[in-house]
């Protein structure tokens, strides 16, 4: 994939996550992609004592709403 395609896809995912940051109890979102077609996004969730929902429940909600992107899901 071209870097411009990677950038568009990663930005789309990041925008979705950041738009729902409070609902998903996210502290931070970090993404990385390169010219070889690798892309990763790391999520830092609210600390356990402050969390309202389980991480597994939140991850399932995130998966359900992820935008469709040309480079994968």
C-alpha positions as a printed NumPy array, in Angstrom:
array([[  0.   ,   0.   ,   0.   ],
       [  1.082,   3.556,  -0.639],
       [  1.807,   5.752,   2.364],
       [ -1.042,   8.075,   1.374],
       [ -3.482,   5.126,   1.563],
       [ -2.031,   4.051,   4.893],
       [ -2.289,   7.581,   6.256],
       [ -5.929,   7.888,   5.188],
       [ -6.872,   4.548,   6.761],
       [ -5.001,   5.151,  10.025],
       [ -6.45 ,   8.652,  10.309],
       [ -9.963,   7.271,   9.809],
       [ -9.504,   4.761,  12.63 ],
       [ -7.93 ,   7.351,  14.932],
       [-10.755,   9.825,  14.292],
       [-13.329,   7.161,  15.178],
       [-11.512,   6.28 ,  18.396],
       [-10.931,   9.884,  19.459],
       [-14.538,  10.862,  18.685],
       [-15.582,   8.127,  21.137],
       [-12.747,   8.578,  23.626],
       [-15.008,   9.087,  26.623],
       [-17.387,   6.229,  25.749],
       [-14.445,   3.878,  25.161],
       [-12.692,   5.084,  28.332],
       [ -9.481,   5.851,  26.446],
       [ -6.613,   7.808,  27.901],
       [ -4.45 ,   7.74 ,  24.764],
       [ -4.377,   6.509,  21.172],
       [ -1.07 ,   5.865,  19.392],
       [ -0.714,   4.758,  15.772],
       [  2.189,   3.744,  13.572],
       [  2.404,   2.834,   9.89 ],
       [  5.199,   2.384,   7.386],
       [  5.939,   2.02 ,   3.689],
       [  5.941,  -1.784,   3.95 ],
       [  2.215,  -1.796,   4.682],
       [  2.429,  -2.301,   8.437],
       [ -0.032,  -0.397,  10.59 ],
       [ -0.735,  -0.633,  14.314],
       [ -2.827,   1.326,  16.756],
       [ -2.301,   1.049,  20.505],
       [ -4.944,   2.05 ,  23.012],
       [ -4.364,   3.068,  26.613],
       [ -7.538,   2.51 ,  28.598],
       [ -8.631,   4.198,  31.806],
       [ -6.956,   2.672,  34.858],
       [ -8.777,  -0.245,  36.457],
       [ -9.909,   1.615,  39.572],
       [-11.412,   4.424,  37.5  ],
       [-12.885,   2.243,  34.723],
       [-16.629,   1.827,  34.51 ],
       [-16.699,  -1.058,  32.011],
       [-14.383,  -3.982,  31.396],
       [-11.714,  -3.653,  28.734],
       [-13.13 ,  -6.673,  26.905],
       [-16.587,  -5.075,  26.708],
       [-15.096,  -1.839,  25.368],
       [-12.939,  -3.66 ,  22.816],
       [-16.031,  -5.44 ,  21.491],
       [-17.846,  -2.109,  21.109],
       [-14.818,  -0.658,  19.321],
       [-14.708,  -3.603,  16.893],
       [-18.416,  -3.232,  16.086],
       [-18.046,   0.378,  15.026],
       [-14.652,   0.414,  13.313],
       [-14.813,   2.152,   9.946],
       [-14.312,   0.052,   6.831],
       [-10.923,   0.812,   5.345],
       [ -9.278,  -0.275,   2.117],
       [ -6.22 ,  -1.775,   3.817],
       [ -7.987,  -4.168,   6.184],
       [-10.012,  -4.219,   9.358]])
